[in-house]
Tab-separated table of C-alpha atoms and ligand atoms in Angstrom:
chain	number	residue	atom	x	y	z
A	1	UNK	CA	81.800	115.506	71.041
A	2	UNK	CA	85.120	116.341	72.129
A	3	UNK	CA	86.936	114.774	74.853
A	4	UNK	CA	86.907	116.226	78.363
A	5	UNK	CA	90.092	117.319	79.677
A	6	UNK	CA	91.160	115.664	82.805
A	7	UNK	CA	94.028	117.202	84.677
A	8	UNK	CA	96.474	114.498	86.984
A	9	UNK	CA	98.478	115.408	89.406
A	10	UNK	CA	101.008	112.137	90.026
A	11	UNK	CA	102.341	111.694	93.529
A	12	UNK	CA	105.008	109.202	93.269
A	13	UNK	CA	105.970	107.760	89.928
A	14	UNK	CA	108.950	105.189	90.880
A	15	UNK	CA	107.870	101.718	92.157
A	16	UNK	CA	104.458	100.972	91.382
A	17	UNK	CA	103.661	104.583	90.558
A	18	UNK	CA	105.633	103.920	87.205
A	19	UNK	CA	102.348	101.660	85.943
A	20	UNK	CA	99.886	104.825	86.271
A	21	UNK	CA	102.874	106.987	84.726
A	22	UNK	CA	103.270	104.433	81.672
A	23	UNK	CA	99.405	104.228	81.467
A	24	UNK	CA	99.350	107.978	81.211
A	25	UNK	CA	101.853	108.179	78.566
A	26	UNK	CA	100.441	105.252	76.409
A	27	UNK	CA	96.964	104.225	77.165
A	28	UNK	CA	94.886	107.392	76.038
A	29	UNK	CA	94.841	108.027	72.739
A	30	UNK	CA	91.424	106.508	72.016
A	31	UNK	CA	90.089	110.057	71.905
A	32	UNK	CA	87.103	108.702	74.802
A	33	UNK	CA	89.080	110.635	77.718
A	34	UNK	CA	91.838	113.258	77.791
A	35	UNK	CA	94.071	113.288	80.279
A	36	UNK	CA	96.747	115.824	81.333
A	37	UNK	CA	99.659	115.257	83.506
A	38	UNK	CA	99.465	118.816	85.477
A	39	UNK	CA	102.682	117.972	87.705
A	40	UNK	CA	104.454	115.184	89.945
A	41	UNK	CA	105.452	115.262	93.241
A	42	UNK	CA	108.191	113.085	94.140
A	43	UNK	CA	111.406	113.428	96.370
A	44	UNK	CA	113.367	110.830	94.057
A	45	UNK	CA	111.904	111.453	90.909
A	46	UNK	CA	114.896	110.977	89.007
A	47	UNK	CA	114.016	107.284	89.893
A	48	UNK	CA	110.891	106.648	87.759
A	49	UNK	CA	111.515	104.652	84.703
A	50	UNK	CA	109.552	108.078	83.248
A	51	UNK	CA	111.920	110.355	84.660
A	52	UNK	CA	113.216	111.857	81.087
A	53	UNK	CA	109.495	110.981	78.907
A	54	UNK	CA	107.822	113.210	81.650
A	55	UNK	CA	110.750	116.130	81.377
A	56	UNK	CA	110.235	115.978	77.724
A	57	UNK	CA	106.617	116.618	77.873
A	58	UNK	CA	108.011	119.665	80.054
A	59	UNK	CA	105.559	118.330	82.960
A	60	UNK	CA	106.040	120.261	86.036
A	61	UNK	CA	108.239	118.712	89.337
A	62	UNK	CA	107.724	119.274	92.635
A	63	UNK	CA	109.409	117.570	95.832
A	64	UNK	CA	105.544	118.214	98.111
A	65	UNK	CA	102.212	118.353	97.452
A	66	UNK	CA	102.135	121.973	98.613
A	67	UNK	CA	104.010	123.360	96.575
A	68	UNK	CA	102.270	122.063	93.601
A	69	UNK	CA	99.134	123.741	95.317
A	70	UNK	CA	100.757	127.000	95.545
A	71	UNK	CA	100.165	127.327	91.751
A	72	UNK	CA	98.031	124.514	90.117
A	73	UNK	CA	94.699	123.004	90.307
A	74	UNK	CA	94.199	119.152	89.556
A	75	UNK	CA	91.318	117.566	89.059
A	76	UNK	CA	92.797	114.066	89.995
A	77	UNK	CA	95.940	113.166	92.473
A	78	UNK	CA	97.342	109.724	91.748
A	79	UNK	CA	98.946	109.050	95.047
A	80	UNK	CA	101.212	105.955	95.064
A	81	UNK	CA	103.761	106.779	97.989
A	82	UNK	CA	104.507	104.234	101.264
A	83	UNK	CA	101.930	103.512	103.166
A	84	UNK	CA	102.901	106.198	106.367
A	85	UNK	CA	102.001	109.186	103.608
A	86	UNK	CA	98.669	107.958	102.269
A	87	UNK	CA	96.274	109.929	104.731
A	88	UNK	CA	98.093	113.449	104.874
A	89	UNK	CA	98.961	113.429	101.238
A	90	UNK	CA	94.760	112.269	100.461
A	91	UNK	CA	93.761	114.810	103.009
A	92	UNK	CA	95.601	117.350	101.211
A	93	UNK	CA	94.710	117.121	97.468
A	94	UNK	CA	91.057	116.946	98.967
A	95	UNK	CA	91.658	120.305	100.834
A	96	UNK	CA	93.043	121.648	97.156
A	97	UNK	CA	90.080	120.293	95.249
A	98	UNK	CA	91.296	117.373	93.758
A	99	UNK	CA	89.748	113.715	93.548
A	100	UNK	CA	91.934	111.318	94.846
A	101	UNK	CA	93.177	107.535	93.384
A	102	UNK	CA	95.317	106.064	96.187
A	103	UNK	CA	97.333	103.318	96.236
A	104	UNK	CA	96.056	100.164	98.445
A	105	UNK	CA	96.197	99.933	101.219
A	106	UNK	CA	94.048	103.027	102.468
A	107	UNK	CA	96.398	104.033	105.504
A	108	UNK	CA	98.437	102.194	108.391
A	109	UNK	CA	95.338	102.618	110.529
A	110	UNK	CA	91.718	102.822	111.375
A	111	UNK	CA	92.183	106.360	113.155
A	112	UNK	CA	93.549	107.264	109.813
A	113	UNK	CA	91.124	106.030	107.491
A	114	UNK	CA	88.457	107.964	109.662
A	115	UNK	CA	90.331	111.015	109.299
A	116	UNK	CA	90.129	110.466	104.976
A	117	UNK	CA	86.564	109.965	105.577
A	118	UNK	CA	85.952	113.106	107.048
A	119	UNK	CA	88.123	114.645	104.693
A	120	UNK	CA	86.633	113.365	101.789
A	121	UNK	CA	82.732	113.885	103.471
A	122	UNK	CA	84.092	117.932	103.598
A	123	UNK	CA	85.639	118.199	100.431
A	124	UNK	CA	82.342	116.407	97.987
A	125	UNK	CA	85.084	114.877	95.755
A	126	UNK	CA	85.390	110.904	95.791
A	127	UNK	CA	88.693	109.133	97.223
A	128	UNK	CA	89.448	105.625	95.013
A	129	UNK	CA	91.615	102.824	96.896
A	130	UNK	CA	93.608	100.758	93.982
A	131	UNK	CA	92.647	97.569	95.145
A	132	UNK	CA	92.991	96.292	91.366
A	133	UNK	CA	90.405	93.365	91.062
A	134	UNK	CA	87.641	95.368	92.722
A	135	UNK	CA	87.817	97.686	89.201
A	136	UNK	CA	87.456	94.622	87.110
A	137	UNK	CA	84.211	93.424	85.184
A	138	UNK	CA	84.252	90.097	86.397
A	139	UNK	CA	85.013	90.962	90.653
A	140	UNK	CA	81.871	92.943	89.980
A	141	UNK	CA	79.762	90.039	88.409
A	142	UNK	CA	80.608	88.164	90.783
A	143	UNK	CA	79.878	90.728	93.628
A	144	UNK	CA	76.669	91.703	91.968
A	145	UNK	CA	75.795	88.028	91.673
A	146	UNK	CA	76.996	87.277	95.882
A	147	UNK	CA	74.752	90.640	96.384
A	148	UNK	CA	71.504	89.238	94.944
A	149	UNK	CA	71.853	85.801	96.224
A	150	UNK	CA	72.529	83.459	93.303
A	151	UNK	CA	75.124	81.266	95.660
A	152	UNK	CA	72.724	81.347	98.619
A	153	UNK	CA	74.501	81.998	102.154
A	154	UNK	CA	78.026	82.530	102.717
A	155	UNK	CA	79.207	79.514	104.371
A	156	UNK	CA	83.710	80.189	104.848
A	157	UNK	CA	86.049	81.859	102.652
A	158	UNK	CA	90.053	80.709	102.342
A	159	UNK	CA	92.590	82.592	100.622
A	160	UNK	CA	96.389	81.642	99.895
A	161	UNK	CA	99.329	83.135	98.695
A	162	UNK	CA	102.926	82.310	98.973
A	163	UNK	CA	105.151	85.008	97.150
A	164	UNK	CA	108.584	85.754	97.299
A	165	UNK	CA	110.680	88.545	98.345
A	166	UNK	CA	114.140	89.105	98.025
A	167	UNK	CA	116.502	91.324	100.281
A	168	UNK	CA	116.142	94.399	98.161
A	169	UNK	CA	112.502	94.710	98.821
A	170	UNK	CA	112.851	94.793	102.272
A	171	UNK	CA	115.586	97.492	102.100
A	172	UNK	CA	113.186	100.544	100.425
A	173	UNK	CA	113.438	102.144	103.833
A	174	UNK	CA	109.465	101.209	104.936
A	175	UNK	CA	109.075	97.830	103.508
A	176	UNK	CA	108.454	95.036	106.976
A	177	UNK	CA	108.836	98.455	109.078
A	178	UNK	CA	106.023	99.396	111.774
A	179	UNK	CA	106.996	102.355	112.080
A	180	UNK	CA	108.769	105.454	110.448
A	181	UNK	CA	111.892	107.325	111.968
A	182	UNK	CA	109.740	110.371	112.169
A	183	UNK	CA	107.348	108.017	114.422
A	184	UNK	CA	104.438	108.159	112.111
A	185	UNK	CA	103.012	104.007	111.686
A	186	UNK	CA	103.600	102.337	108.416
A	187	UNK	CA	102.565	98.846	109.734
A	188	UNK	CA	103.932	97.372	106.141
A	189	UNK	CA	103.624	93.452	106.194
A	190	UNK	CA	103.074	91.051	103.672
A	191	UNK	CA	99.522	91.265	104.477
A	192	UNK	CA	98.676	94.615	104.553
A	193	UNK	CA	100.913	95.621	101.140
A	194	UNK	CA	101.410	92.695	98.669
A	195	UNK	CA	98.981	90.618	99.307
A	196	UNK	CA	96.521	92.969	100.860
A	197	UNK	CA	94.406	92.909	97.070
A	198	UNK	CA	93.038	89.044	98.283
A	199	UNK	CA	92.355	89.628	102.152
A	200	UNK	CA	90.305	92.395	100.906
A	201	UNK	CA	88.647	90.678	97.904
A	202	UNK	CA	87.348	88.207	100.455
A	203	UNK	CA	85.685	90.976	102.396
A	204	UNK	CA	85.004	92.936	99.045
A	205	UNK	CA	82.718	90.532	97.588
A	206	UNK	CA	80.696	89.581	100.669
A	207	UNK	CA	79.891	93.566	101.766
A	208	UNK	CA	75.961	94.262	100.362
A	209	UNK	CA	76.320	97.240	98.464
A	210	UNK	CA	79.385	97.794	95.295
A	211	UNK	CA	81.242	100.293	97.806
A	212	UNK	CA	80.772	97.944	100.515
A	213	UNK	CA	82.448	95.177	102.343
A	214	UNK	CA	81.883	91.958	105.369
A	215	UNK	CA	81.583	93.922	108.339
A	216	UNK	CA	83.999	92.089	110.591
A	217	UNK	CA	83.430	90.325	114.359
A	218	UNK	CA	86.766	89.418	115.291
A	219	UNK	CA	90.002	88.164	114.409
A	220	UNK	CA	92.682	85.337	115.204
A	221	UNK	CA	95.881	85.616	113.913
A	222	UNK	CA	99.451	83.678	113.863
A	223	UNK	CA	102.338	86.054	112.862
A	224	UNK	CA	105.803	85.164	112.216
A	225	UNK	CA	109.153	86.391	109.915
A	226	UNK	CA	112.164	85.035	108.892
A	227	UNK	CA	113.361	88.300	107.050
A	228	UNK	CA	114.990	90.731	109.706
A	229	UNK	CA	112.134	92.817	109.469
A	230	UNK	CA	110.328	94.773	112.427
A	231	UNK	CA	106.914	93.106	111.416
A	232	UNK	CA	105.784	89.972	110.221
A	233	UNK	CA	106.554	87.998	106.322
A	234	UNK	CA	104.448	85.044	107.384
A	235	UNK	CA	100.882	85.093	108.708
A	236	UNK	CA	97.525	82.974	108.948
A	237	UNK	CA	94.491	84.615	110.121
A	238	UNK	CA	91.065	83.340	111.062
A	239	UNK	CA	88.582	86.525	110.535
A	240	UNK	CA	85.030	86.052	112.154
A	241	UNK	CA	82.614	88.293	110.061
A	242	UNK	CA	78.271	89.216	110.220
A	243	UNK	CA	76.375	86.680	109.320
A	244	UNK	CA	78.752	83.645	110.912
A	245	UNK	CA	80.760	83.593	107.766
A	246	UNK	CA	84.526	82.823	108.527
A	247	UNK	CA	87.335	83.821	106.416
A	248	UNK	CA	91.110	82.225	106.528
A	249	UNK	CA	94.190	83.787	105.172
A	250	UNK	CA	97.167	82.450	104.640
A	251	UNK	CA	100.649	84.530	102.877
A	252	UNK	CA	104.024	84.854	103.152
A	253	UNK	CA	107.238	86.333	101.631
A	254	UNK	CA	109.378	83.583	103.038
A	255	UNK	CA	108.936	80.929	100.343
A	256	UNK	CA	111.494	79.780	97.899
A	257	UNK	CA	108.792	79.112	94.549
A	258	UNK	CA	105.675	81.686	94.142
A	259	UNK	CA	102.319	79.893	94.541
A	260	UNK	CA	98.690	81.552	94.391
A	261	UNK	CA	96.877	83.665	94.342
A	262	UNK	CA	94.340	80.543	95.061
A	263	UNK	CA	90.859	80.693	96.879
A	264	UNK	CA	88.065	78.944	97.736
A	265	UNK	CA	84.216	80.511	98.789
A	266	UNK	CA	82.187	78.274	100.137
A	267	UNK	CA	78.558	78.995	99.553
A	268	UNK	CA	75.493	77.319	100.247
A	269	UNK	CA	74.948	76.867	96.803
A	270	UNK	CA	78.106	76.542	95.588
A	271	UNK	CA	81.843	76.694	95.619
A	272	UNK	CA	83.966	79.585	94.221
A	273	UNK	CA	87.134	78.990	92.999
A	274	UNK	CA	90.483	80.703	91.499
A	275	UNK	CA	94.315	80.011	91.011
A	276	UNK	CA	96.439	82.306	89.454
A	277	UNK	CA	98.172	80.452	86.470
A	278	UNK	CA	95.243	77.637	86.171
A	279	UNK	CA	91.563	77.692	83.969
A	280	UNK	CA	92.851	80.481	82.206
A	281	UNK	CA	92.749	82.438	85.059
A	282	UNK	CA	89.050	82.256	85.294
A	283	UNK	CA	87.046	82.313	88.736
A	284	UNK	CA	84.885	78.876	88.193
A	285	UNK	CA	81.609	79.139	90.527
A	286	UNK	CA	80.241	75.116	90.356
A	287	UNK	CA	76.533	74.852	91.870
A	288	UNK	CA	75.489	71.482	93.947
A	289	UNK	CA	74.426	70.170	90.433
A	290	UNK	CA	77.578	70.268	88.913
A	291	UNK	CA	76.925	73.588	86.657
A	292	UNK	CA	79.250	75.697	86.380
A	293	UNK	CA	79.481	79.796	86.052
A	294	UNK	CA	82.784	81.289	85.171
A	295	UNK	CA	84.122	84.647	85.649
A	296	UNK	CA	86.782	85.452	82.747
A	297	UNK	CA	90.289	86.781	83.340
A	298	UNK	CA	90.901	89.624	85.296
A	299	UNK	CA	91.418	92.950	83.737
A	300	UNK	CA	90.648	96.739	84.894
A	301	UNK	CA	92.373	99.790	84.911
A	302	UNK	CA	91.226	101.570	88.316
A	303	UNK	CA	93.088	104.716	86.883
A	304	UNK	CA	90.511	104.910	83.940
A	305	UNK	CA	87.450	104.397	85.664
A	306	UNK	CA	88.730	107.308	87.878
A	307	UNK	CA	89.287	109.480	85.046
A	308	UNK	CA	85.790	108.617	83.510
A	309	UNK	CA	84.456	109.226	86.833
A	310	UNK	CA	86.034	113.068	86.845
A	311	UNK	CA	84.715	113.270	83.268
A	312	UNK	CA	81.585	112.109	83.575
A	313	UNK	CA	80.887	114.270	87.164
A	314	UNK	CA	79.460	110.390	87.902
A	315	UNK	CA	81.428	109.746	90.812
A	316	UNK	CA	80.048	106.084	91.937
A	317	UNK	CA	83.477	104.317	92.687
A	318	UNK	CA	83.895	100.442	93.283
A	319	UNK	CA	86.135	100.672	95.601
A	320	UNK	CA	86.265	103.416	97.865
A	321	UNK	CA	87.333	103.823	101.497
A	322	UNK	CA	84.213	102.396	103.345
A	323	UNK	CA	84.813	99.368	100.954
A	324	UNK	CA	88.357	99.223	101.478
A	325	UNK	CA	87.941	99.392	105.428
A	326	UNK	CA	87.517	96.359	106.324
A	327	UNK	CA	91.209	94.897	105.058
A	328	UNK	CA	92.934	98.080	107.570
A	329	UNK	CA	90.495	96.800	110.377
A	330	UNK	CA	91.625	93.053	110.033
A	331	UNK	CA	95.279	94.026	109.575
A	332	UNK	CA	95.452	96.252	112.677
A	333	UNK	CA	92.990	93.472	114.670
A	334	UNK	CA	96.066	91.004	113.483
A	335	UNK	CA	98.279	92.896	115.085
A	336	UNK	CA	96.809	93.428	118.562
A	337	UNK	CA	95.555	89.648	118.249
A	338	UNK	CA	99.962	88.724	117.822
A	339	UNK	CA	101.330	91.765	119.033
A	340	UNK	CA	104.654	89.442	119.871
A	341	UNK	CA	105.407	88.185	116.613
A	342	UNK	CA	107.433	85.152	116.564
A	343	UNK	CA	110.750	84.900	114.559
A	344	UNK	CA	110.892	81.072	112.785
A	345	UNK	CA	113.279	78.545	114.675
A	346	UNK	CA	116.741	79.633	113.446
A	347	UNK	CA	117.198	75.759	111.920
A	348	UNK	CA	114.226	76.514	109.429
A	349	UNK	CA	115.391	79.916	108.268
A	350	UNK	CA	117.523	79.261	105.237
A	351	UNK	CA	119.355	81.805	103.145
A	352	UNK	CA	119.601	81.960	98.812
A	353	UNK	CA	122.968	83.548	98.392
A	354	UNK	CA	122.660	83.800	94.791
A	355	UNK	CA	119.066	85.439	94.282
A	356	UNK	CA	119.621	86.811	97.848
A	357	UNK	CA	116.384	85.625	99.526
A	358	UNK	CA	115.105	84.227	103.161
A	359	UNK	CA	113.407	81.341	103.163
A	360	UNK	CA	111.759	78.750	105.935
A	361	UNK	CA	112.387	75.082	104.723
A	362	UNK	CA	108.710	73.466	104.909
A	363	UNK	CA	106.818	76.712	105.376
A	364	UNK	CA	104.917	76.344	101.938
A	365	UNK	CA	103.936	72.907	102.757
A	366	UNK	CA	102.654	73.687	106.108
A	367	UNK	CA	100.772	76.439	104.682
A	368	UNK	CA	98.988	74.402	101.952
A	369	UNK	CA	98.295	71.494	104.276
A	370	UNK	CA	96.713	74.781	106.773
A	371	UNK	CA	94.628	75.747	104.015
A	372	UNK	CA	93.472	72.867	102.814
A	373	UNK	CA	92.518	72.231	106.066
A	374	UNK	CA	91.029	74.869	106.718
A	375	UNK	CA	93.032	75.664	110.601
A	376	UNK	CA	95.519	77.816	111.798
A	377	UNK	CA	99.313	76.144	111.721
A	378	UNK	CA	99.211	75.967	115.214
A	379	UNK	CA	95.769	73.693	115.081
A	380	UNK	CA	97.272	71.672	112.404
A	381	UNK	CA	100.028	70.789	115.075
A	382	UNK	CA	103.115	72.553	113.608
A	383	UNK	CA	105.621	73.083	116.617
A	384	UNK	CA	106.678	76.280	115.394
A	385	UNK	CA	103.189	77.775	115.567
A	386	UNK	CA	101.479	79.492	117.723
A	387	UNK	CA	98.093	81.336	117.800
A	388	UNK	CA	97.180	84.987	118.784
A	389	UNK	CA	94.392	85.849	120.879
A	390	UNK	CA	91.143	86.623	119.697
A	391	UNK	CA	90.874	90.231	118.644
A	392	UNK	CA	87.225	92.082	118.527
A	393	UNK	CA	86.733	94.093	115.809
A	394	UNK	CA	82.904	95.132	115.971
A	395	UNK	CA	83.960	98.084	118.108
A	396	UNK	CA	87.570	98.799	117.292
A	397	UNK	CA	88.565	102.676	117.828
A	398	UNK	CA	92.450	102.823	116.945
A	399	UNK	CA	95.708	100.911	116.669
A	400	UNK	CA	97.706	102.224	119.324
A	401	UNK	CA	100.196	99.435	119.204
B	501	NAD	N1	98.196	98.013	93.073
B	501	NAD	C1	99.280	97.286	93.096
B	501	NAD	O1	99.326	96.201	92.538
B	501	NAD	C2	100.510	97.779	93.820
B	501	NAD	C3	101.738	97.162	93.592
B	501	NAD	C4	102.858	97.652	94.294
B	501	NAD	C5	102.722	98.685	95.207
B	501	NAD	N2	101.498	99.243	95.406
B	501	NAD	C6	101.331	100.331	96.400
B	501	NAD	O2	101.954	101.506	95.924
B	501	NAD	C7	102.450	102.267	97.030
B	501	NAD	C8	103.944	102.539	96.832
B	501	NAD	O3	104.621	101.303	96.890
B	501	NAD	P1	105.984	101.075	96.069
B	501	NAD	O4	106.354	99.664	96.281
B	501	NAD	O5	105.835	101.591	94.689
B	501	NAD	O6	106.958	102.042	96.897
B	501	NAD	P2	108.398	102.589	96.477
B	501	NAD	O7	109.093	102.925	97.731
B	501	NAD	O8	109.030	101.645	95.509
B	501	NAD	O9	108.050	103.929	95.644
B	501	NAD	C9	107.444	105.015	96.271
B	501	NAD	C10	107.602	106.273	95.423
B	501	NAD	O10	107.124	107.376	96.210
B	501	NAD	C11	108.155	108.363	96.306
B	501	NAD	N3	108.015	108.996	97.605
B	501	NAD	C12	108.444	108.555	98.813
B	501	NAD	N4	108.091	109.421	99.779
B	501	NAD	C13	107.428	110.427	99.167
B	501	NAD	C14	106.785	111.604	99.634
B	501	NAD	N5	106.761	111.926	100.938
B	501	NAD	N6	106.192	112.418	98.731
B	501	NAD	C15	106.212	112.113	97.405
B	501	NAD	N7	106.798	111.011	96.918
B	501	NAD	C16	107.378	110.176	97.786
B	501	NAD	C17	109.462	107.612	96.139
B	501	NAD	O11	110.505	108.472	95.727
B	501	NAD	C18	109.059	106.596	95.074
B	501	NAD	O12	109.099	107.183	93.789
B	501	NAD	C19	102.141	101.451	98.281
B	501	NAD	O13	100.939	101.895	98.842
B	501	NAD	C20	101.991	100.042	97.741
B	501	NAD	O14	101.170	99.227	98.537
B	501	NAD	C21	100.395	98.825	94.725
């Protein structure tokens, strides 16, 4: 049988849009799916790492999605632009037909997400948030296995990482930015963009269906930055979800040495655990009795399961908006909870000339001692900290700022 021909539109393919690109130009040729890159819209193109490979191949350019609809059909749009374009640029390649992979996180907002909802609900296609781990084999094990109650009762949930950013990051134009020039909201942070994959995983894996995730109570949050950024590089976050399960979050940019991904799920049953770097990356599960389950290393390709999806008309997604709700809804509650966010105490904030990076002195201790802890910064008695009030989320409309 001969493979089905899947036609890609690529919308943004510099930054993280080069992966899909390189994926595109070297993953396929295993004769099981077909791709075809029908055009890319980009306003740098020239950018991409790709730039020349995809003239070569005499792939179309366009500088908006509209004008790519003027002529073409696509089957798939691979949207991996800032966060403040997500929803219109979804919204549109649904309007035109076209199945959607975007880029995590969903949107800046709620309201927005709604709107892609409705969108999607209009157009029949499917919409696919690349929340990586939520594509892989072993996220879905262990989902399925959460699901059907092998670990009993959720119990609390922590989550910690500590990555570093360095003054160029911060200078894209929308990177630490709430809100664009054009007044649209971007709400980037290092919770809602880098680090976004792990606040949602928490939620991912306790929601009781595959495109589910914890429907959340409320939310308590501590935000602070060092960078000179319009919102927060440093946050821990106490999220109250159904069922009396609590989840903590700890990240930041403002660190000096990467640490984590690392978690910890508590169940009733037993303990789930992962840290990047350690067990050969495996998620270890140990029951009261000292067995153990293990989840293998993490590896997916969101971008293929999409295509199989188109190819297949099967169009059952792992992760799809109502799963990838829940991490907007905590990130906008975080907000309202701190709406003041608090810059660090100027003697803490120290500078790396060389690398050119911000960084607090004693920030990744206090976080680690927080997490293992399991408290806020500001219950584990740091001066610096302070905690937010306690946001509800059961009915939340819209961020409004
Ligand atoms: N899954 C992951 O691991 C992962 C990793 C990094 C980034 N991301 C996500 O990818 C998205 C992009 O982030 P980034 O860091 O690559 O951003 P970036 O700013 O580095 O790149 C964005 C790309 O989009 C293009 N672009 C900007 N505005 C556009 C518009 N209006 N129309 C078309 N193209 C436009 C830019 O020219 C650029 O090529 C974000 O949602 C981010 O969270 C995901």
């Amino acid at each position: 049988m001969s493979a089905k021909q899947v036609s890609i539109l690529l919308v943004g393919i510099g930054g993280y849009g080069n992966t899909h690109v390189n994926e595109l130009l070297h993953a396929y040729s295993d004769g099981d799916i077909h791709p075809v890159i029908a055009g890319v819209v980009d306003v740098h193109p020239e950018k991409s790492n790709h730039y020349q490979a995809l003239q070569d191949l005499k792939v179309p350019f366009y500088t908006t999605m509209d004008h790519f609809y003027a002529d073409n059909k696509a089957d798939l749009a691979v949207i991996s632009t800032p966060i403040q374009f997500h929803c219109e640029q979804t919204c549109l390649a649904l309007a035109n037909g076209s199945n959607v992979l975007c880029e995590k996180p969903i949107a800046a907002t709620v309201q927005e997400v709604r709107r892609m909802m409705d969108a999607r609900d209009r157009s029949g296609k499917f919409v696919a948030i690349g929340f990586d781990w939520s594509f892989t084999p072993q996220i879905q094990q262990l989902k399925q296995d959460v699901m059907s109650g092998v670990f009993g009762r959720p119990k609390r949930l922590k989550t910690i990482v500590l990555w570093r950013r360095t003054d160029s990051y911060f200078s894209s134009g929308w990177k630490g930015r709430k809100k664009s020039d054009q007044g649209e909201w971007i709400l980037d942070s290092v919770a809602h963009n880098a680090t976004s994959h792990y606040l949602h995983n928490m939620f991912y894996i306790l929601g009781s269906k595959t495109d589910e995730s914890l429907r959340l109570q409320s939310v308590e949050a501590e935000l602070y930055r060092a960078n000179p950024i319009e919102n927060f590089d440093t946050c821990a976050v106490r999220v109250q979800g159904e069922g009396g399960v609590e989840a903590l979050f700890y990240a930041t940019h403002a660190v000096s040495h990467n640490f984590g991904p690392s978690f910890c799920y508590e169940f009733e049953k037993a303990t789930i655990t992962y840290t990047s770097g350690q067990n050969s990356n495996r998620i270890d599960a140990v029951f009261a009795d000292g067995t153990v389950k293990g989840y293998d290393a993490l590896k997916s390709s969101k971008l293929r399961t999409c295509i199989k999806a188109v190819a297949s008309g099967d169009s059952s997604i792992p992760c799809g908006l109502e799963a990838a709700y829940a991490e907007v809804l905590c990130a906008n509650g975080m907000l309202d909870s701190m709406p003041a966010i608090r810059t660090f105490p100027a003697s803490m904030i120290l500078r790396d000339e060389e690398v050119k990076f911000t960084w607090v002195e004693g920030l990744r201790e206090a976080l680690l001692d927080s997490y293992h802890r399991w408290a806020l910064p500001s219950e584990a008695g740091f001066d610096w900290a302070a905690k937010g009030s306690q946001t509800e989320l059961g009915n939340y409309r819209a961020y409004v700022g």
